[in-house]
């Protein structure tokens, strides 16, 4: 089955810093989402982005489907950005596969 | 409701007890998914419903796990004879589209199951 790898696994930032999170996948995908799991465990939708580029405030994402990767950019990070960021994909079947996540801690 | 809801939010069961976890998807959403999330890991797919039809149950860990969505809306995940390894957060998600086609999923808050 498809493999989804996220990097880095852990990231510590000073408030105000920028960062790039990466999601590599081993096969072509039909659907790709980025989620933020907050400290209370809620998965929050960030982007639905099987291809192309999207921006929402301080966050943006780019998926290059032909090269099998997606990037999530966080600019001017805030303490509330702390949590775990997941990439999730499917390849046209019924199963969605999540990466292991990037654990982000933003220091005040 | 405005989002996906799940109940109970927390469940403590003694080993060997049966439990039932409920998911109320966003109204009108065709697709419904169940996931299991162990501590420190990403969610793992359990099963998928398209309306009332269970089209994929390949992720269910054993025959002690059973899911249903009889009227194509509310879904229940049942675990029989719970074991300690069943302790996890169980997440439900729904989507207006079809898995594998257009599939933007929205998640509920989860049910944290602890088996003693």
PDB file of C-alpha atoms in Angstrom:
ATOM      1  CA  UNK A   1       0.000   0.000   0.000  1.00  0.00           C
ATOM      2  CA  UNK A   2       0.915   3.647  -0.163  1.00  0.00           C
ATOM      3  CA  UNK A   3       3.543   4.950   2.260  1.00  0.00           C
ATOM      4  CA  UNK A   4       3.197   8.436   3.759  1.00  0.00           C
ATOM      5  CA  UNK A   5       6.235   9.995   5.382  1.00  0.00           C
ATOM      6  CA  UNK A   6       6.249  13.300   7.236  1.00  0.00           C
ATOM      7  CA  UNK A   7       9.243  15.364   8.215  1.00  0.00           C
ATOM      8  CA  UNK A   8      10.532  16.566  10.520  1.00  0.00           C
ATOM      9  CA  UNK A   9       9.030  14.357  13.230  1.00  0.00           C
ATOM     10  CA  UNK A  10       9.520  17.044  15.856  1.00  0.00           C
ATOM     11  CA  UNK A  11       9.997  20.795  15.590  1.00  0.00           C
ATOM     12  CA  UNK A  12      10.550  23.493  18.199  1.00  0.00           C
ATOM     13  CA  UNK A  13      10.171  27.108  17.116  1.00  0.00           C
ATOM     14  CA  UNK A  14      10.461  30.484  18.734  1.00  0.00           C
ATOM     15  CA  UNK A  15       7.275  32.514  18.392  1.00  0.00           C
ATOM     16  CA  UNK A  16       7.410  34.525  15.185  1.00  0.00           C
ATOM     17  CA  UNK A  17       9.556  32.052  13.260  1.00  0.00           C
ATOM     18  CA  UNK A  18       8.585  30.432   9.967  1.00  0.00           C
ATOM     19  CA  UNK A  19       8.609  26.711   9.184  1.00  0.00           C
ATOM     20  CA  UNK A  20       8.015  24.190   6.426  1.00  0.00           C
ATOM     21  CA  UNK A  21       6.543  20.755   7.023  1.00  0.00           C
ATOM     22  CA  UNK A  22       6.829  18.065   4.384  1.00  0.00           C
ATOM     23  CA  UNK A  23       4.712  15.081   3.377  1.00  0.00           C
ATOM     24  CA  UNK A  24       6.087  12.532   0.899  1.00  0.00           C
ATOM     25  CA  UNK A  25       3.891   9.793  -0.530  1.00  0.00           C
ATOM     26  CA  UNK A  26       4.875   6.732  -2.506  1.00  0.00           C
ATOM     27  CA  UNK A  27       2.044   6.584  -5.049  1.00  0.00           C
ATOM     28  CA  UNK A  28      -0.238   8.961  -6.909  1.00  0.00           C
ATOM     29  CA  UNK A  29      -3.114  10.257  -4.782  1.00  0.00           C
ATOM     30  CA  UNK A  30      -6.689  11.297  -5.419  1.00  0.00           C
ATOM     31  CA  UNK A  31      -7.167  13.193  -2.182  1.00  0.00           C
ATOM     32  CA  UNK A  32      -4.776  14.900   0.222  1.00  0.00           C
ATOM     33  CA  UNK A  33      -5.554  16.845   3.385  1.00  0.00           C
ATOM     34  CA  UNK A  34      -3.523  18.613   6.046  1.00  0.00           C
ATOM     35  CA  UNK A  35      -4.837  18.606   9.611  1.00  0.00           C
ATOM     36  CA  UNK A  36      -3.799  20.203  12.877  1.00  0.00           C
ATOM     37  CA  UNK A  37      -4.487  18.134  15.968  1.00  0.00           C
ATOM     38  CA  UNK A  38      -4.705  20.504  18.887  1.00  0.00           C
ATOM     39  CA  UNK A  39      -3.670  19.586  22.442  1.00  0.00           C
ATOM     40  CA  UNK A  40      -7.272  18.517  23.165  1.00  0.00           C
ATOM     41  CA  UNK A  41      -7.124  15.970  20.372  1.00  0.00           C
ATOM     42  CA  UNK A  42      -9.434  17.667  17.885  1.00  0.00           C
ATOM     43  CA  UNK A  43      -8.407  17.264  14.244  1.00  0.00           C
ATOM     44  CA  UNK A  44      -8.862  20.599  12.511  1.00  0.00           C
ATOM     45  CA  UNK A  45      -8.977  20.857   8.738  1.00  0.00           C
ATOM     46  CA  UNK A  46      -6.270  23.089   7.336  1.00  0.00           C
ATOM     47  CA  UNK A  47      -6.263  22.334   3.622  1.00  0.00           C
ATOM     48  CA  UNK A  48      -7.830  19.992   1.123  1.00  0.00           C
ATOM     49  CA  UNK A  49      -5.104  20.054  -1.523  1.00  0.00           C
ATOM     50  CA  UNK A  50      -4.610  17.089  -3.881  1.00  0.00           C
ATOM     51  CA  UNK A  51      -2.711  19.457  -6.180  1.00  0.00           C
ATOM     52  CA  UNK A  52      -1.768  23.106  -6.498  1.00  0.00           C
ATOM     53  CA  UNK A  53      -1.290  25.847  -3.939  1.00  0.00           C
ATOM     54  CA  UNK A  54      -3.637  27.334  -1.363  1.00  0.00           C
ATOM     55  CA  UNK A  55      -3.269  29.999   1.278  1.00  0.00           C
ATOM     56  CA  UNK A  56      -5.249  30.751   4.415  1.00  0.00           C
ATOM     57  CA  UNK A  57      -3.883  33.558   6.545  1.00  0.00           C
ATOM     58  CA  UNK A  58      -0.462  32.618   7.910  1.00  0.00           C
ATOM     59  CA  UNK A  59      -0.708  29.123   6.495  1.00  0.00           C
ATOM     60  CA  UNK A  60      -0.191  27.956   2.961  1.00  0.00           C
ATOM     61  CA  UNK A  61       0.222  24.593   1.283  1.00  0.00           C
ATOM     62  CA  UNK A  62       1.557  23.282  -1.981  1.00  0.00           C
ATOM     63  CA  UNK A  63       1.133  19.819  -3.443  1.00  0.00           C
ATOM     64  CA  UNK A  64       3.264  18.710  -6.369  1.00  0.00           C
ATOM     65  CA  UNK A  65       1.390  15.576  -7.317  1.00  0.00           C
ATOM     66  CA  UNK A  66       3.770  14.557 -10.111  1.00  0.00           C
ATOM     67  CA  UNK A  67       6.673  14.529  -7.641  1.00  0.00           C
ATOM     68  CA  UNK A  68       4.612  12.998  -4.845  1.00  0.00           C
ATOM     69  CA  UNK A  69       5.026  15.526  -2.086  1.00  0.00           C
ATOM     70  CA  UNK A  70       3.159  18.262  -0.278  1.00  0.00           C
ATOM     71  CA  UNK A  71       4.457  21.141   1.822  1.00  0.00           C
ATOM     72  CA  UNK A  72       2.772  23.075   4.601  1.00  0.00           C
ATOM     73  CA  UNK A  73       4.169  26.510   5.367  1.00  0.00           C
ATOM     74  CA  UNK A  74       3.589  28.244   8.684  1.00  0.00           C
ATOM     75  CA  UNK A  75       4.651  31.867   8.859  1.00  0.00           C
ATOM     76  CA  UNK A  76       4.994  34.059  11.946  1.00  0.00           C
ATOM     77  CA  UNK A  77       4.259  31.105  14.212  1.00  0.00           C
ATOM     78  CA  UNK A  78       2.198  31.572  17.363  1.00  0.00           C
ATOM     79  CA  UNK A  79       1.980  29.478  20.520  1.00  0.00           C
ATOM     80  CA  UNK A  80      -1.494  28.405  19.448  1.00  0.00           C
ATOM     81  CA  UNK A  81       0.076  26.690  16.421  1.00  0.00           C
ATOM     82  CA  UNK A  82       1.498  24.035  18.757  1.00  0.00           C
ATOM     83  CA  UNK A  83       0.215  20.523  18.278  1.00  0.00           C
ATOM     84  CA  UNK A  84       0.589  17.756  15.736  1.00  0.00           C
ATOM     85  CA  UNK A  85       0.261  18.279  12.001  1.00  0.00           C
ATOM     86  CA  UNK A  86      -0.907  15.345   9.909  1.00  0.00           C
ATOM     87  CA  UNK A  87      -0.975  14.705   6.208  1.00  0.00           C
ATOM     88  CA  UNK A  88      -3.633  12.217   5.020  1.00  0.00           C
ATOM     89  CA  UNK A  89      -4.063  10.722   1.540  1.00  0.00           C
ATOM     90  CA  UNK A  90      -6.041   8.223  -0.423  1.00  0.00           C
ATOM     91  CA  UNK A  91      -5.198   6.652  -3.764  1.00  0.00           C
ATOM     92  CA  UNK A  92      -8.716   6.209  -5.123  1.00  0.00           C
ATOM     93  CA  UNK A  93      -9.852   3.423  -2.825  1.00  0.00           C
ATOM     94  CA  UNK A  94     -11.875   3.654   0.353  1.00  0.00           C
ATOM     95  CA  UNK A  95      -8.968   3.762   2.796  1.00  0.00           C
ATOM     96  CA  UNK A  96      -7.337   6.992   3.979  1.00  0.00           C
ATOM     97  CA  UNK A  97      -3.745   6.749   5.158  1.00  0.00           C
ATOM     98  CA  UNK A  98      -2.264   9.195   7.652  1.00  0.00           C
ATOM     99  CA  UNK A  99       1.368  10.023   8.113  1.00  0.00           C
ATOM    100  CA  UNK A 100       2.956   9.778  11.551  1.00  0.00           C
ATOM    101  CA  UNK A 101       2.730  13.542  11.996  1.00  0.00           C
ATOM    102  CA  UNK A 102       5.012  16.446  12.836  1.00  0.00           C
ATOM    103  CA  UNK A 103       4.923  17.495  16.482  1.00  0.00           C
ATOM    104  CA  UNK A 104       5.319  21.271  16.694  1.00  0.00           C
ATOM    105  CA  UNK A 105       5.995  23.265  19.849  1.00  0.00           C
ATOM    106  CA  UNK A 106       6.099  27.051  19.615  1.00  0.00           C
ATOM    107  CA  UNK A 107       7.829  28.800  22.494  1.00  0.00           C
ATOM    108  CA  UNK A 108       6.691  32.207  23.714  1.00  0.00           C
TER     109      UNK A 108
ATOM    110  CA  UNK B   1     -25.625  20.039  13.981  1.00  0.00           C
ATOM    111  CA  UNK B   2     -22.797  22.126  12.645  1.00  0.00           C
ATOM    112  CA  UNK B   3     -20.135  19.463  12.974  1.00  0.00           C
ATOM    113  CA  UNK B   4     -19.493  15.800  13.627  1.00  0.00           C
ATOM    114  CA  UNK B   5     -20.371  14.759  17.157  1.00  0.00           C
ATOM    115  CA  UNK B   6     -19.363  11.660  19.062  1.00  0.00           C
ATOM    116  CA  UNK B   7     -20.521  10.135  22.302  1.00  0.00           C
ATOM    117  CA  UNK B   8     -19.495   9.335  24.886  1.00  0.00           C
ATOM    118  CA  UNK B   9     -16.381  11.483  24.943  1.00  0.00           C
ATOM    119  CA  UNK B  10     -14.766   9.198  27.513  1.00  0.00           C
ATOM    120  CA  UNK B  11     -15.440   5.560  28.274  1.00  0.00           C
ATOM    121  CA  UNK B  12     -13.831   3.337  30.861  1.00  0.00           C
ATOM    122  CA  UNK B  13     -14.526  -0.366  30.500  1.00  0.00           C
ATOM    123  CA  UNK B  14     -13.425  -3.411  32.392  1.00  0.00           C
ATOM    124  CA  UNK B  15     -11.702  -6.041  30.297  1.00  0.00           C
ATOM    125  CA  UNK B  16     -14.292  -8.304  28.775  1.00  0.00           C
ATOM    126  CA  UNK B  17     -17.112  -5.735  28.683  1.00  0.00           C
ATOM    127  CA  UNK B  18     -18.861  -4.709  25.477  1.00  0.00           C
ATOM    128  CA  UNK B  19     -18.881  -1.038  24.465  1.00  0.00           C
ATOM    129  CA  UNK B  20     -20.770   0.998  21.874  1.00  0.00           C
ATOM    130  CA  UNK B  21     -19.480   4.271  20.476  1.00  0.00           C
ATOM    131  CA  UNK B  22     -21.751   6.636  18.586  1.00  0.00           C
ATOM    132  CA  UNK B  23     -21.045   9.018  15.723  1.00  0.00           C
ATOM    133  CA  UNK B  24     -23.416  11.689  14.396  1.00  0.00           C
ATOM    134  CA  UNK B  25     -22.034  12.909  11.065  1.00  0.00           C
ATOM    135  CA  UNK B  26     -22.687  16.245   9.437  1.00  0.00           C
ATOM    136  CA  UNK B  27     -26.211  16.190   8.036  1.00  0.00           C
ATOM    137  CA  UNK B  28     -26.329  15.030   4.435  1.00  0.00           C
ATOM    138  CA  UNK B  29     -22.799  13.646   4.345  1.00  0.00           C
ATOM    139  CA  UNK B  30     -22.679  10.500   2.285  1.00  0.00           C
ATOM    140  CA  UNK B  31     -19.384   9.108   3.544  1.00  0.00           C
ATOM    141  CA  UNK B  32     -18.504   8.108   7.090  1.00  0.00           C
ATOM    142  CA  UNK B  33     -15.188   6.805   8.378  1.00  0.00           C
ATOM    143  CA  UNK B  34     -14.006   5.321  11.673  1.00  0.00           C
ATOM    144  CA  UNK B  35     -10.393   5.541  12.812  1.00  0.00           C
ATOM    145  CA  UNK B  36      -8.400   4.310  15.796  1.00  0.00           C
ATOM    146  CA  UNK B  37      -5.672   6.531  17.192  1.00  0.00           C
ATOM    147  CA  UNK B  38      -3.191   5.082  19.655  1.00  0.00           C
ATOM    148  CA  UNK B  39      -1.232   7.426  21.894  1.00  0.00           C
ATOM    149  CA  UNK B  40       1.458   9.273  19.979  1.00  0.00           C
ATOM    150  CA  UNK B  41       0.467   7.886  16.590  1.00  0.00           C
ATOM    151  CA  UNK B  42      -1.555   8.970  13.607  1.00  0.00           C
ATOM    152  CA  UNK B  43      -5.134   7.832  13.079  1.00  0.00           C
ATOM    153  CA  UNK B  44      -5.504   4.400  11.486  1.00  0.00           C
ATOM    154  CA  UNK B  45      -8.397   3.571   9.193  1.00  0.00           C
ATOM    155  CA  UNK B  46     -10.941   1.078  10.523  1.00  0.00           C
ATOM    156  CA  UNK B  47     -13.942   1.137   8.207  1.00  0.00           C
ATOM    157  CA  UNK B  48     -15.838   3.149   5.589  1.00  0.00           C
ATOM    158  CA  UNK B  49     -19.560   3.621   4.920  1.00  0.00           C
ATOM    159  CA  UNK B  50     -21.163   5.091   1.846  1.00  0.00           C
ATOM    160  CA  UNK B  51     -24.664   5.876   3.056  1.00  0.00           C
ATOM    161  CA  UNK B  52     -25.750   2.659   4.812  1.00  0.00           C
ATOM    162  CA  UNK B  53     -23.389   0.371   2.897  1.00  0.00           C
ATOM    163  CA  UNK B  54     -20.176  -0.693   4.595  1.00  0.00           C
ATOM    164  CA  UNK B  55     -17.808  -0.779   1.634  1.00  0.00           C
ATOM    165  CA  UNK B  56     -14.531  -1.355   3.427  1.00  0.00           C
ATOM    166  CA  UNK B  57     -13.928  -2.942   6.813  1.00  0.00           C
ATOM    167  CA  UNK B  58     -10.384  -4.049   6.168  1.00  0.00           C
ATOM    168  CA  UNK B  59      -8.989  -1.992   9.051  1.00  0.00           C
ATOM    169  CA  UNK B  60     -11.066  -3.579  11.812  1.00  0.00           C
ATOM    170  CA  UNK B  61      -8.498  -5.298  14.073  1.00  0.00           C
ATOM    171  CA  UNK B  62     -10.532  -8.394  14.869  1.00  0.00           C
ATOM    172  CA  UNK B  63     -13.994  -9.896  14.674  1.00  0.00           C
ATOM    173  CA  UNK B  64     -14.695  -8.313  18.059  1.00  0.00           C
ATOM    174  CA  UNK B  65     -15.123  -5.009  16.228  1.00  0.00           C
ATOM    175  CA  UNK B  66     -18.369  -4.312  14.437  1.00  0.00           C
ATOM    176  CA  UNK B  67     -19.727  -1.117  12.860  1.00  0.00           C
ATOM    177  CA  UNK B  68     -23.104  -0.209  11.439  1.00  0.00           C
ATOM    178  CA  UNK B  69     -24.915   2.725   9.874  1.00  0.00           C
ATOM    179  CA  UNK B  70     -28.400   1.317   9.322  1.00  0.00           C
ATOM    180  CA  UNK B  71     -30.172   4.451   8.045  1.00  0.00           C
ATOM    181  CA  UNK B  72     -27.237   6.117   6.390  1.00  0.00           C
ATOM    182  CA  UNK B  73     -26.752   8.757   9.073  1.00  0.00           C
ATOM    183  CA  UNK B  74     -25.784   7.865  12.662  1.00  0.00           C
ATOM    184  CA  UNK B  75     -23.155   5.168  13.023  1.00  0.00           C
ATOM    185  CA  UNK B  76     -22.200   2.924  15.914  1.00  0.00           C
ATOM    186  CA  UNK B  77     -18.882   1.188  16.474  1.00  0.00           C
ATOM    187  CA  UNK B  78     -19.239  -1.772  18.799  1.00  0.00           C
ATOM    188  CA  UNK B  79     -16.382  -3.583  20.482  1.00  0.00           C
ATOM    189  CA  UNK B  80     -17.148  -6.892  22.115  1.00  0.00           C
ATOM    190  CA  UNK B  81     -15.156  -8.437  24.956  1.00  0.00           C
ATOM    191  CA  UNK B  82     -12.828  -5.439  25.201  1.00  0.00           C
ATOM    192  CA  UNK B  83      -9.112  -6.024  25.701  1.00  0.00           C
ATOM    193  CA  UNK B  84      -6.454  -3.679  27.049  1.00  0.00           C
ATOM    194  CA  UNK B  85      -4.992  -3.257  23.567  1.00  0.00           C
ATOM    195  CA  UNK B  86      -8.306  -1.706  22.501  1.00  0.00           C
ATOM    196  CA  UNK B  87      -7.506   1.364  24.611  1.00  0.00           C
ATOM    197  CA  UNK B  88      -7.256   4.268  22.180  1.00  0.00           C
ATOM    198  CA  UNK B  89      -9.116   7.273  20.847  1.00  0.00           C
ATOM    199  CA  UNK B  90     -11.776   6.353  18.303  1.00  0.00           C
ATOM    200  CA  UNK B  91     -12.389   9.051  15.722  1.00  0.00           C
ATOM    201  CA  UNK B  92     -15.268   9.448  13.327  1.00  0.00           C
ATOM    202  CA  UNK B  93     -15.177  11.554  10.174  1.00  0.00           C
ATOM    203  CA  UNK B  94     -17.711  12.383   7.501  1.00  0.00           C
ATOM    204  CA  UNK B  95     -17.485  13.734   3.975  1.00  0.00           C
ATOM    205  CA  UNK B  96     -19.967  15.099   1.483  1.00  0.00           C
ATOM    206  CA  UNK B  97     -18.138  13.310  -1.306  1.00  0.00           C
ATOM    207  CA  UNK B  98     -17.140   9.737  -2.010  1.00  0.00           C
ATOM    208  CA  UNK B  99     -13.984   8.069  -0.767  1.00  0.00           C
ATOM    209  CA  UNK B 100     -11.404   7.918  -3.500  1.00  0.00           C
ATOM    210  CA  UNK B 101     -13.170  10.535  -5.601  1.00  0.00           C
ATOM    211  CA  UNK B 102     -13.735  13.799  -3.716  1.00  0.00           C
ATOM    212  CA  UNK B 103     -13.063  13.199  -0.062  1.00  0.00           C
ATOM    213  CA  UNK B 104     -12.628  16.189   2.244  1.00  0.00           C
ATOM    214  CA  UNK B 105     -13.177  14.726   5.686  1.00  0.00           C
ATOM    215  CA  UNK B 106     -14.376  16.497   8.827  1.00  0.00           C
ATOM    216  CA  UNK B 107     -13.634  14.906  12.173  1.00  0.00           C
ATOM    217  CA  UNK B 108     -15.490  14.595  15.430  1.00  0.00           C
ATOM    218  CA  UNK B 109     -13.816  15.127  18.818  1.00  0.00           C
ATOM    219  CA  UNK B 110     -13.287  11.402  19.368  1.00  0.00           C
ATOM    220  CA  UNK B 111     -14.105   8.936  22.118  1.00  0.00           C
ATOM    221  CA  UNK B 112     -11.263   8.054  24.450  1.00  0.00           C
ATOM    222  CA  UNK B 113     -11.643   4.407  25.461  1.00  0.00           C
ATOM    223  CA  UNK B 114      -9.696   3.049  28.398  1.00  0.00           C
ATOM    224  CA  UNK B 115      -9.881  -0.675  29.123  1.00  0.00           C
ATOM    225  CA  UNK B 116      -8.798  -1.684  32.617  1.00  0.00           C
TER     226      UNK B 116
END
